[in-house]
Tab-separated table of C-alpha atoms and ligand atoms in Angstrom:
chain	number	residue	atom	x	y	z
A	547	MET	CA	-5.737	-8.748	40.270
A	548	SER	CA	-5.896	-7.360	43.802
A	549	GLN	CA	-9.193	-6.733	45.539
A	550	ALA	CA	-8.744	-2.942	45.376
A	551	GLN	CA	-8.067	-2.960	41.616
A	552	LYS	CA	-11.062	-5.195	41.103
A	553	PHE	CA	-13.343	-2.700	42.779
A	554	GLU	CA	-11.923	0.127	40.680
A	555	THR	CA	-12.937	-1.717	37.551
A	556	GLY	CA	-16.431	-2.358	38.730
A	557	GLY	CA	-16.525	-4.913	41.573
A	558	ASP	CA	-16.862	-8.679	42.054
A	559	ASP	CA	-18.936	-10.715	39.637
A	560	CYS	CA	-21.926	-12.394	41.204
A	561	VAL	CA	-25.485	-13.412	40.619
A	562	ILE	CA	-28.160	-11.859	42.727
A	563	LEU	CA	-31.110	-14.211	43.317
A	564	HIS	CA	-34.560	-13.195	44.433
A	565	TYR	CA	-37.418	-15.294	45.712
A	566	ASN	CA	-40.993	-14.163	46.377
A	567	GLU	CA	-43.372	-16.767	47.840
A	568	ILE	CA	-40.667	-18.058	50.205
A	569	GLY	CA	-40.470	-14.569	51.648
A	570	LEU	CA	-43.964	-15.027	52.986
A	571	LYS	CA	-43.190	-18.193	54.885
A	572	GLY	CA	-43.019	-16.845	58.437
A	573	LYS	CA	-41.288	-19.152	60.908
A	574	ASN	CA	-40.435	-21.730	58.281
A	575	ARG	CA	-38.650	-19.238	56.051
A	576	PRO	CA	-35.065	-20.385	57.005
A	577	PHE	CA	-35.938	-23.923	55.986
A	578	PHE	CA	-37.120	-22.859	52.526
A	579	ILE	CA	-34.180	-20.505	52.034
A	580	LYS	CA	-31.621	-23.104	53.007
A	581	LEU	CA	-33.177	-25.585	50.593
A	582	LEU	CA	-33.296	-23.009	47.794
A	583	ALA	CA	-29.637	-22.256	48.353
A	584	ARG	CA	-28.831	-25.990	48.129
A	585	ARG	CA	-30.824	-26.387	44.915
A	586	ILE	CA	-29.001	-23.444	43.372
A	587	GLU	CA	-25.616	-24.890	44.338
A	588	GLU	CA	-26.584	-28.306	42.892
A	589	ALA	CA	-27.822	-26.694	39.670
A	590	VAL	CA	-24.634	-24.706	39.027
A	591	ARG	CA	-22.092	-27.100	40.505
A	592	PRO	CA	-21.390	-28.873	37.207
A	593	LEU	CA	-20.354	-25.543	35.709
A	594	ALA	CA	-16.751	-25.023	36.812
A	595	GLY	CA	-15.538	-22.510	39.371
A	596	ILE	CA	-18.770	-21.866	41.210
A	597	HIS	CA	-18.631	-20.992	44.894
A	598	ARG	CA	-21.220	-21.255	47.612
A	599	VAL	CA	-24.488	-19.397	47.741
A	600	ARG	CA	-24.584	-16.753	50.448
A	601	LYS	CA	-27.704	-15.676	52.268
A	602	LEU	CA	-28.180	-11.890	52.414
A	603	HIS	CA	-31.088	-9.871	53.660
A	604	GLY	CA	-34.090	-11.132	51.639
A	605	ARG	CA	-32.026	-12.422	48.732
A	606	LEU	CA	-29.190	-14.824	47.849
A	607	LEU	CA	-25.829	-14.143	46.268
A	608	LEU	CA	-23.739	-16.491	44.210
A	609	GLU	CA	-20.162	-15.492	43.459
A	610	ILE	CA	-19.055	-16.383	39.940
A	611	PRO	CA	-15.720	-16.004	38.184
A	612	GLU	CA	-15.358	-13.040	35.859
A	613	VAL	CA	-14.895	-15.439	32.995
A	614	CYS	CA	-17.586	-18.098	33.140
A	615	ASP	CA	-20.198	-19.937	31.130
A	616	TRP	CA	-22.925	-17.425	31.859
A	617	SER	CA	-25.440	-18.836	29.406
A	618	GLY	CA	-25.013	-22.280	31.005
A	619	ILE	CA	-25.381	-20.815	34.487
A	620	SER	CA	-28.488	-18.800	33.592
A	621	GLU	CA	-30.101	-21.815	31.854
A	622	ALA	CA	-29.521	-23.870	34.979
A	623	LEU	CA	-30.857	-21.162	37.278
A	624	ALA	CA	-33.983	-20.755	35.147
A	625	ARG	CA	-34.869	-24.266	36.230
A	626	VAL	CA	-34.506	-23.753	39.964
A	627	PHE	CA	-37.990	-23.579	41.428
A	628	GLY	CA	-38.293	-20.941	44.135
A	629	LEU	CA	-36.489	-18.234	42.185
A	630	ALA	CA	-38.608	-15.214	41.202
A	631	TYR	CA	-35.773	-13.643	39.208
A	632	PHE	CA	-32.030	-13.386	39.077
A	633	ALA	CA	-29.405	-11.181	37.453
A	634	ARG	CA	-25.753	-11.151	36.710
A	635	ALA	CA	-24.438	-8.448	38.982
A	636	LYS	CA	-21.468	-6.656	40.494
A	637	SER	CA	-20.917	-6.615	44.200
A	638	ILE	CA	-19.226	-3.338	45.157
A	639	PRO	CA	-18.366	-1.316	48.227
A	640	LEU	CA	-20.925	1.289	49.282
A	641	ASP	CA	-19.321	4.007	47.277
A	642	LEU	CA	-20.631	6.205	44.468
A	643	ASP	CA	-17.466	5.973	42.362
A	644	ALA	CA	-17.444	2.198	42.581
A	645	ALA	CA	-21.191	2.149	41.719
A	646	THR	CA	-20.619	4.354	38.677
A	647	GLU	CA	-17.751	2.168	37.378
A	648	ALA	CA	-19.772	-0.974	37.942
A	649	ALA	CA	-22.805	0.512	36.188
A	650	LEU	CA	-20.733	1.522	33.182
A	651	GLU	CA	-19.199	-1.919	33.003
A	652	ILE	CA	-22.578	-3.624	33.254
A	653	ILE	CA	-24.217	-1.564	30.511
A	654	ALA	CA	-21.165	-1.615	28.230
A	655	PRO	CA	-22.343	-4.626	26.150
A	656	LEU	CA	-25.993	-3.399	26.008
A	657	THR	CA	-27.724	-1.299	23.311
A	658	ILE	CA	-29.381	1.411	25.310
A	659	ALA	CA	-32.118	3.764	24.050
A	660	SER	CA	-32.655	5.387	27.432
A	661	PHE	CA	-31.978	4.495	31.020
A	662	ALA	CA	-32.919	5.075	34.663
A	663	VAL	CA	-31.275	4.116	37.945
A	664	ARG	CA	-33.485	2.487	40.566
A	665	SER	CA	-32.108	2.011	44.041
A	666	ARG	CA	-33.378	0.122	47.102
A	667	LYS	CA	-31.817	0.638	50.482
A	668	GLU	CA	-32.009	-2.447	52.635
A	669	HIS	CA	-30.245	-1.068	55.694
A	670	PRO	CA	-31.435	1.903	57.736
A	671	GLY	CA	-27.968	2.936	58.858
A	672	LEU	CA	-26.693	3.836	55.406
A	673	PRO	CA	-25.685	7.511	54.928
A	674	LEU	CA	-27.276	8.126	51.466
A	675	SER	CA	-30.943	7.785	50.633
A	676	SER	CA	-32.132	5.684	47.652
A	677	ARG	CA	-32.974	8.881	45.769
A	678	GLU	CA	-29.464	10.209	46.368
A	679	TRP	CA	-27.935	6.999	44.989
A	680	GLU	CA	-30.206	7.140	41.936
A	681	ARG	CA	-29.469	10.819	41.197
A	682	ALA	CA	-25.732	10.605	41.751
A	683	VAL	CA	-25.092	7.419	39.804
A	684	GLY	CA	-27.532	8.463	37.096
A	685	ALA	CA	-25.863	11.834	36.592
A	686	ARG	CA	-22.357	10.280	36.476
A	687	VAL	CA	-23.380	7.585	33.953
A	688	GLN	CA	-25.054	10.229	31.814
A	689	ALA	CA	-21.945	12.411	31.922
A	690	ARG	CA	-19.718	9.564	30.819
A	691	ARG	CA	-21.923	7.853	28.223
A	692	HIS	CA	-24.209	10.710	27.095
A	693	LEU	CA	-27.273	8.483	27.240
A	694	PRO	CA	-30.784	9.926	27.590
A	695	VAL	CA	-32.492	9.434	30.954
A	696	ASP	CA	-36.120	8.315	30.939
A	697	LEU	CA	-37.528	7.887	34.409
A	698	SER	CA	-41.053	6.759	33.372
A	699	HIS	CA	-40.291	4.235	30.568
A	700	PRO	CA	-36.563	3.591	30.592
A	701	GLY	CA	-35.221	1.212	27.899
A	702	THR	CA	-32.725	-0.092	30.471
A	703	THR	CA	-32.923	0.060	34.232
A	704	ILE	CA	-29.787	-0.042	36.351
A	705	TYR	CA	-30.746	-1.575	39.728
A	706	ILE	CA	-28.760	-0.827	42.885
A	707	GLU	CA	-29.532	-2.757	46.033
A	708	ALA	CA	-27.671	-1.108	48.874
A	709	LEU	CA	-27.114	-3.671	51.651
A	710	LYS	CA	-25.323	-3.258	55.006
A	711	ASP	CA	-21.752	-3.510	53.780
A	712	ARG	CA	-21.975	-3.602	49.986
A	713	ALA	CA	-24.166	-2.683	47.071
A	714	ILE	CA	-25.339	-5.011	44.366
A	715	LEU	CA	-25.718	-3.586	40.908
A	716	TYR	CA	-27.306	-5.115	37.816
A	717	ALA	CA	-29.241	-4.249	34.699
A	718	GLU	CA	-30.879	-7.319	33.252
A	719	LYS	CA	-33.398	-9.264	35.332
A	720	ILE	CA	-33.922	-12.834	34.194
A	721	PRO	CA	-37.203	-14.396	35.253
A	722	GLY	CA	-36.924	-17.535	37.448
A	723	PRO	CA	-39.512	-20.320	37.242
A	724	GLY	CA	-41.306	-19.249	40.471
A	725	GLY	CA	-42.803	-21.869	42.779
A	726	LEU	CA	-41.025	-23.449	45.759
A	727	PRO	CA	-37.718	-25.310	45.970
A	728	VAL	CA	-37.971	-28.991	44.993
A	729	GLY	CA	-38.177	-31.135	48.070
A	730	SER	CA	-39.775	-28.489	50.302
A	731	SER	CA	-43.212	-30.192	49.886
A	732	GLY	CA	-41.980	-33.778	50.139
A	733	LYS	CA	-41.901	-36.481	47.533
A	734	VAL	CA	-44.558	-37.659	45.023
A	735	ALA	CA	-44.762	-40.668	42.693
A	736	VAL	CA	-45.710	-39.413	39.230
A	737	MET	CA	-47.408	-41.840	36.820
A	738	LEU	CA	-45.558	-40.858	33.712
A	739	SER	CA	-47.001	-42.125	30.417
A	740	GLY	CA	-45.373	-41.277	27.129
A	741	GLY	CA	-48.254	-38.824	26.530
A	742	ILE	CA	-48.610	-35.057	26.618
A	743	ASP	CA	-50.328	-34.646	29.959
A	744	SER	CA	-48.375	-36.447	32.642
A	745	PRO	CA	-45.050	-34.599	32.127
A	746	VAL	CA	-46.951	-31.334	32.517
A	747	ALA	CA	-48.595	-32.647	35.693
A	748	ALA	CA	-45.200	-33.642	37.036
A	749	HIS	CA	-43.733	-30.184	36.259
A	750	ARG	CA	-46.596	-28.451	38.047
A	751	MET	CA	-46.123	-30.564	41.195
A	752	MET	CA	-42.354	-30.064	41.097
A	753	LYS	CA	-43.019	-26.337	40.878
A	754	ARG	CA	-45.037	-26.624	44.094
A	755	GLY	CA	-41.959	-28.071	45.837
A	756	CYS	CA	-42.419	-31.805	45.264
A	757	GLN	CA	-39.522	-34.023	44.524
A	758	ALA	CA	-40.773	-36.477	41.871
A	759	VAL	CA	-40.067	-40.094	41.336
A	760	PHE	CA	-41.448	-41.400	38.001
A	761	VAL	CA	-43.326	-44.612	37.255
A	762	HIS	CA	-43.981	-45.800	33.709
A	763	PHE	CA	-45.937	-48.894	32.589
A	764	HIS	CA	-45.103	-50.353	29.191
A	765	GLY	CA	-46.762	-53.116	27.245
A	766	ALA	CA	-43.833	-55.541	27.071
A	767	PRO	CA	-43.759	-58.362	26.133
A	768	TYR	CA	-46.759	-57.714	23.882
A	769	LEU	CA	-45.867	-54.201	22.709
A	770	SER	CA	-42.547	-52.524	21.868
A	771	ARG	CA	-40.582	-50.597	24.494
A	772	ALA	CA	-40.942	-47.377	22.535
A	773	SER	CA	-43.134	-45.804	25.256
A	774	ALA	CA	-40.455	-46.620	27.849
A	775	GLU	CA	-37.791	-44.832	25.731
A	776	LYS	CA	-40.094	-41.832	25.558
A	777	ALA	CA	-40.735	-41.925	29.305
A	778	GLY	CA	-36.929	-41.942	29.751
A	779	ASP	CA	-36.525	-38.875	27.604
A	780	LEU	CA	-39.374	-37.099	29.432
A	781	ALA	CA	-37.913	-37.985	32.814
A	782	GLU	CA	-34.632	-36.479	31.656
A	783	ILE	CA	-36.339	-33.165	30.828
A	784	LEU	CA	-38.082	-33.151	34.165
A	785	GLY	CA	-34.845	-34.224	35.820
A	786	GLY	CA	-33.422	-30.829	34.886
A	787	TYR	CA	-35.585	-29.360	37.645
A	788	GLN	CA	-34.327	-31.594	40.478
A	789	PRO	CA	-30.924	-32.902	41.486
A	790	GLY	CA	-31.521	-36.494	40.408
A	791	SER	CA	-34.439	-38.558	39.030
A	792	ARG	CA	-35.517	-42.113	39.231
A	793	LEU	CA	-37.757	-43.735	36.624
A	794	TYR	CA	-39.382	-47.086	37.409
A	795	LEU	CA	-40.198	-49.042	34.245
A	796	ILE	CA	-42.872	-51.608	34.825
A	797	PRO	CA	-43.653	-54.356	32.251
A	798	PHE	CA	-47.444	-54.420	32.289
A	799	GLY	CA	-48.323	-56.689	29.369
A	800	ALA	CA	-48.541	-59.954	31.326
A	801	LEU	CA	-50.721	-58.353	33.984
A	802	GLN	CA	-52.964	-56.912	31.302
A	803	LYS	CA	-53.287	-60.382	29.724
A	804	ASP	CA	-54.461	-61.759	33.104
A	805	ILE	CA	-57.084	-59.025	33.270
A	806	VAL	CA	-58.228	-59.699	29.747
A	807	LEU	CA	-58.738	-63.391	30.579
A	808	SER	CA	-61.189	-62.621	33.389
A	809	ALA	CA	-62.866	-59.271	32.738
A	810	PRO	CA	-65.284	-57.919	30.140
A	811	ALA	CA	-63.656	-55.737	27.464
A	812	ALA	CA	-65.467	-52.530	28.572
A	813	ASP	CA	-64.007	-52.681	32.088
A	814	ARG	CA	-60.380	-53.314	31.106
A	815	VAL	CA	-59.054	-49.749	31.075
A	816	VAL	CA	-60.333	-48.962	34.553
A	817	LEU	CA	-58.977	-52.252	35.821
A	818	TYR	CA	-55.609	-51.495	34.257
A	819	ARG	CA	-55.611	-48.165	36.089
A	820	ARG	CA	-56.506	-49.757	39.401
A	821	PHE	CA	-53.505	-52.052	39.093
A	822	MET	CA	-51.242	-49.189	38.000
A	823	ILE	CA	-52.291	-47.305	41.138
A	824	ARG	CA	-51.612	-50.304	43.360
A	825	ILE	CA	-48.135	-50.796	41.859
A	826	THR	CA	-47.331	-47.074	42.002
A	827	GLU	CA	-48.370	-47.049	45.641
A	828	ARG	CA	-45.970	-49.889	46.409
A	829	ILE	CA	-43.176	-47.835	44.841
A	830	ALA	CA	-44.371	-44.670	46.582
A	831	ARG	CA	-44.092	-46.374	49.973
A	832	LEU	CA	-40.595	-47.640	49.269
A	833	GLU	CA	-39.571	-44.188	48.108
A	834	GLY	CA	-41.258	-42.354	50.971
A	835	ALA	CA	-43.546	-40.555	48.541
A	836	LEU	CA	-46.670	-39.135	50.187
A	837	ALA	CA	-48.957	-38.900	47.139
A	838	LEU	CA	-49.468	-40.079	43.568
A	839	VAL	CA	-49.697	-37.710	40.602
A	840	THR	CA	-51.493	-38.277	37.297
A	841	GLY	CA	-52.027	-36.199	34.205
A	842	GLU	CA	-55.814	-36.733	34.216
A	843	SER	CA	-58.059	-33.942	33.064
A	844	LEU	CA	-61.742	-34.241	33.683
A	845	ALA	CA	-63.667	-35.890	30.839
A	846	GLN	CA	-60.741	-35.761	28.409
A	847	VAL	CA	-61.120	-39.450	27.637
A	848	ALA	CA	-63.421	-42.297	28.745
A	849	SER	CA	-61.160	-43.248	31.675
A	850	GLN	CA	-61.323	-39.739	33.071
A	851	THR	CA	-65.010	-39.334	33.762
A	852	LEU	CA	-65.939	-38.561	37.371
A	853	SER	CA	-67.455	-42.066	37.788
A	854	ASN	CA	-64.264	-43.719	36.495
A	855	MET	CA	-61.997	-41.485	38.533
A	856	ALA	CA	-63.965	-42.516	41.595
A	857	ALA	CA	-63.817	-46.210	40.606
A	858	ILE	CA	-60.065	-45.938	40.158
A	859	GLU	CA	-59.434	-43.912	43.266
A	860	GLU	CA	-61.353	-46.154	45.706
A	861	ILE	CA	-58.436	-48.641	45.864
A	862	ALA	CA	-55.865	-45.936	46.630
A	863	ASN	CA	-54.554	-45.361	50.127
A	864	LEU	CA	-52.427	-42.327	49.274
A	865	PRO	CA	-53.919	-39.133	47.889
A	866	ILE	CA	-54.061	-38.973	44.081
A	867	LEU	CA	-53.141	-35.499	42.888
A	868	ARG	CA	-54.405	-34.383	39.502
A	869	PRO	CA	-52.926	-30.960	38.850
A	870	LEU	CA	-54.427	-30.766	35.302
A	871	VAL	CA	-57.987	-31.798	36.262
A	872	GLY	CA	-59.513	-28.468	35.307
A	873	MET	CA	-57.406	-27.701	32.278
A	874	ASP	CA	-58.299	-27.808	28.564
A	875	LYS	CA	-56.128	-29.827	26.234
A	876	GLU	CA	-54.981	-26.614	24.509
A	877	GLU	CA	-53.807	-25.158	27.761
A	878	ILE	CA	-51.924	-28.370	28.593
A	879	ILE	CA	-50.298	-28.402	25.159
A	880	ALA	CA	-49.117	-24.800	25.611
A	881	GLU	CA	-47.420	-25.815	28.890
A	882	ALA	CA	-45.935	-28.935	27.298
A	883	ARG	CA	-44.400	-26.769	24.561
A	884	ALA	CA	-42.937	-24.351	27.096
A	885	LEU	CA	-41.518	-27.293	29.046
A	886	GLY	CA	-40.000	-28.765	25.917
A	887	SER	CA	-41.758	-32.124	26.348
A	888	PHE	CA	-44.381	-31.755	23.589
A	889	GLU	CA	-42.204	-32.922	20.672
A	890	ILE	CA	-41.220	-36.061	22.559
A	891	SER	CA	-44.784	-36.801	23.710
A	892	ILE	CA	-46.210	-36.702	20.158
A	893	GLU	CA	-43.714	-39.225	18.809
A	894	PRO	CA	-45.636	-42.356	17.982
A	895	ASP	CA	-45.454	-45.228	20.467
A	896	GLN	CA	-47.620	-48.100	21.655
A	897	ASP	CA	-49.287	-47.064	24.838
A	898	CYS	CA	-49.979	-50.052	27.069
A	899	CYS	CA	-53.503	-48.832	27.768
A	900	SER	CA	-54.363	-49.455	24.124
A	901	LEU	CA	-53.519	-53.107	24.584
A	902	PHE	CA	-56.634	-55.355	24.391
A	903	THR	CA	-58.972	-52.395	24.887
A	904	PRO	CA	-62.316	-52.032	23.103
A	905	LYS	CA	-63.294	-48.993	21.032
A	906	HIS	CA	-65.900	-47.966	23.614
A	907	PRO	CA	-64.635	-48.501	27.182
A	908	ALA	CA	-67.083	-48.066	30.036
A	909	THR	CA	-67.534	-44.467	31.181
A	910	LYS	CA	-69.563	-45.285	34.319
A	911	SER	CA	-67.677	-48.063	36.063
A	912	LYS	CA	-69.103	-49.430	39.315
A	913	ALA	CA	-66.467	-50.059	41.951
A	914	HIS	CA	-68.304	-53.056	43.490
A	915	LEU	CA	-68.388	-54.842	40.106
A	916	LEU	CA	-64.692	-54.142	39.576
A	917	ARG	CA	-63.953	-55.514	43.037
A	918	ARG	CA	-65.823	-58.671	42.229
A	919	LEU	CA	-63.840	-59.083	38.994
A	920	GLU	CA	-60.552	-58.561	40.853
A	921	ALA	CA	-61.473	-61.056	43.515
A	922	ALA	CA	-61.301	-63.734	40.865
A	923	MET	CA	-57.743	-62.758	39.964
A	924	PRO	CA	-54.474	-63.498	41.802
A	925	ALA	CA	-54.036	-59.737	42.257
A	926	ASP	CA	-51.068	-59.757	44.690
A	927	GLN	CA	-49.175	-62.259	42.575
A	928	MET	CA	-49.816	-60.189	39.442
A	929	ILE	CA	-48.366	-57.110	41.170
A	930	ASP	CA	-45.386	-58.950	42.644
A	931	ARG	CA	-44.515	-60.421	39.241
A	932	ALA	CA	-44.683	-57.013	37.511
A	933	LEU	CA	-42.447	-55.484	40.158
A	934	ALA	CA	-39.979	-58.396	40.065
A	935	GLU	CA	-39.478	-57.676	36.368
A	936	ALA	CA	-39.289	-53.904	36.746
A	937	GLU	CA	-36.219	-51.857	35.993
A	938	VAL	CA	-35.039	-48.624	37.547
A	939	LEU	CA	-33.415	-45.857	35.580
A	940	GLU	CA	-31.216	-43.465	37.539
A	941	ILE	CA	-30.983	-40.108	35.789
A	942	ARG	CA	-28.281	-37.662	36.933
A	943	GLY	CA	-27.762	-34.346	35.198
A	944	GLY	CA	-26.300	-35.056	31.760
A	945	ALA	CA	-24.696	-38.402	32.631
A	946	ARG	CA	-25.994	-41.510	30.849
A	947	PRO	CA	-28.785	-43.066	32.825
A	948	THR	CA	-27.974	-46.294	34.571
A	949	VAL	CA	-30.424	-49.157	34.619
A	950	ARG	CA	-30.813	-51.667	37.408
A	951	PRO	CA	-33.404	-54.383	38.040
A	952	PHE	CA	-35.921	-53.239	40.596
A	953	PRO	CA	-35.255	-56.016	43.172
A	954	GLU	CA	-31.626	-54.883	43.303
A	955	VAL	CA	-32.611	-51.339	44.176
A	956	HIS	CA	-34.982	-52.290	46.946
A	957	PRO	CA	-35.200	-55.336	49.141
A	958	PHE	CA	-38.014	-57.393	47.813
A	959	PRO	CA	-40.816	-58.066	48.689
A	960	ALA	CA	-41.802	-54.471	49.131
A	961	LYS	CA	-44.307	-55.263	51.896
A	962	ASP	CA	-41.489	-55.356	54.503
A	963	VAL	CA	-40.674	-51.682	54.191
A	964	ALA	CA	-41.878	-49.259	56.831
A	965	GLU	CA	-44.225	-46.400	56.071
A	966	PRO	CA	-42.664	-42.990	55.535
B	1121	ATP	P1	-51.133	-38.639	29.128
B	1121	ATP	O1	-51.063	-37.620	28.033
B	1121	ATP	O2	-50.432	-38.231	30.376
B	1121	ATP	O3	-50.736	-39.980	28.625
B	1121	ATP	P2	-53.788	-39.268	28.551
B	1121	ATP	O4	-54.572	-38.066	28.078
B	1121	ATP	O5	-53.277	-40.180	27.519
B	1121	ATP	O6	-52.681	-38.743	29.491
B	1121	ATP	P3	-54.819	-41.531	29.966
B	1121	ATP	O7	-54.148	-42.439	28.982
B	1121	ATP	O8	-56.207	-41.765	30.349
B	1121	ATP	O9	-54.747	-40.005	29.521
B	1121	ATP	O10	-53.943	-41.501	31.250
B	1121	ATP	C1	-54.289	-40.729	32.393
B	1121	ATP	C2	-53.142	-40.718	33.320
B	1121	ATP	O11	-52.812	-42.039	33.792
B	1121	ATP	C3	-51.840	-40.235	32.676
B	1121	ATP	O12	-51.751	-38.866	32.653
B	1121	ATP	C4	-50.793	-40.876	33.569
B	1121	ATP	O13	-50.619	-40.110	34.718
B	1121	ATP	C5	-51.430	-42.207	33.926
B	1121	ATP	N1	-50.981	-43.210	32.932
B	1121	ATP	C6	-51.643	-43.639	31.824
B	1121	ATP	N2	-50.905	-44.569	31.150
B	1121	ATP	C7	-49.742	-44.676	31.841
B	1121	ATP	C8	-48.573	-45.454	31.648
B	1121	ATP	N3	-48.453	-46.241	30.590
B	1121	ATP	N4	-47.589	-45.330	32.555
B	1121	ATP	C9	-47.703	-44.531	33.628
B	1121	ATP	N5	-48.810	-43.765	33.847
B	1121	ATP	C10	-49.839	-43.834	32.958
B	1122	MG	MG1	-51.741	-41.464	27.635
């Protein structure tokens, strides 16, 4: 089909992609837009026949073949942080006839109770005003399809964005996930349990532009690896929001046993957490992550009182981000359902924190007492041993995850690696 014929039948197929927060970014805007374009390309690349994303005035354009897996493409785009909304569209010459044909083609599959045309002119030099576009295209569509016009509450809106050398026309806006493109805020190490909260915490930080690397502690050899399987499934869901994901699986049972041998039962959970933080920090430094993320919510359980958070945090050198700290469980569950992680999180497993813990753990831990307890343990050795036995799962969009032993992924010991 020649270019001229294509325009006669309604223009080139494309997706128009809008961002909002990025638009406010002043001097850094090109950096954010470039990254967003890359994330879009990575998200749709596995779907055949997709070309490059083009940067237009205040929006992005992705050319797609006329015949394509649109539901696959729109599902992938709905997971690209930074997008406010997007729409399957026609790119046409700045011409009323072409706009009318494209409008008719776009609304052909839709059931329409009433319609309106809304136009935005993005270039001052264009001959027709937005109102003139709206009236002319509206009148022609009405004449051809005999549909009622409703300017105040239209059932369907036909949008026309008139740019310098083309117009973009669409009718169905699909909401994007908002936020900022993954990677624009740097990397974080997420402590991912098999529970409900931490996947939601990860999702929130990814939405704010963080690339996430995941760290999970399981109770092997004393407990089953069920929690590690769950963490893998959760990391896969979260992996849909970034180009590739890594999950570090840390066997924690032996380290817990060492703690049990030298600490009172009430202090164990907080001590477990302090070691988890130390190990996650080692991984964060190797990965160039600038902060740790947890799913803690204030006072949800004994380990999450202010005193215990302080007692856990005092050994951290990197910031610990707790995006759910002020949320109720019900609010977190609603987000987990929307993310699609809830059903996985509620599957039964054996959480390593339940290993050797008393019914009533301390709620007001004192850091100086914990330090004294740790001084009697071979802390560095305990950490080195856990890392030496760790595995790393590489998760890449749809492909089966590959597993490698941790020391193979990174030169070991980790201490030799430079700070990010
Ligand atoms: P979650 O639902 O995320 O498991 P929770 O309500 O069970 O949270 P805790 O068990 O106190 O709360 O855990 C608090 C946070 O500590 C978790 O959100 C997670 O970030 C981290 N964490 C706890 N257990 C593990 C684990 N086994 N592996 C990795 N991180 C963990
Ligand atoms: Mg938990």
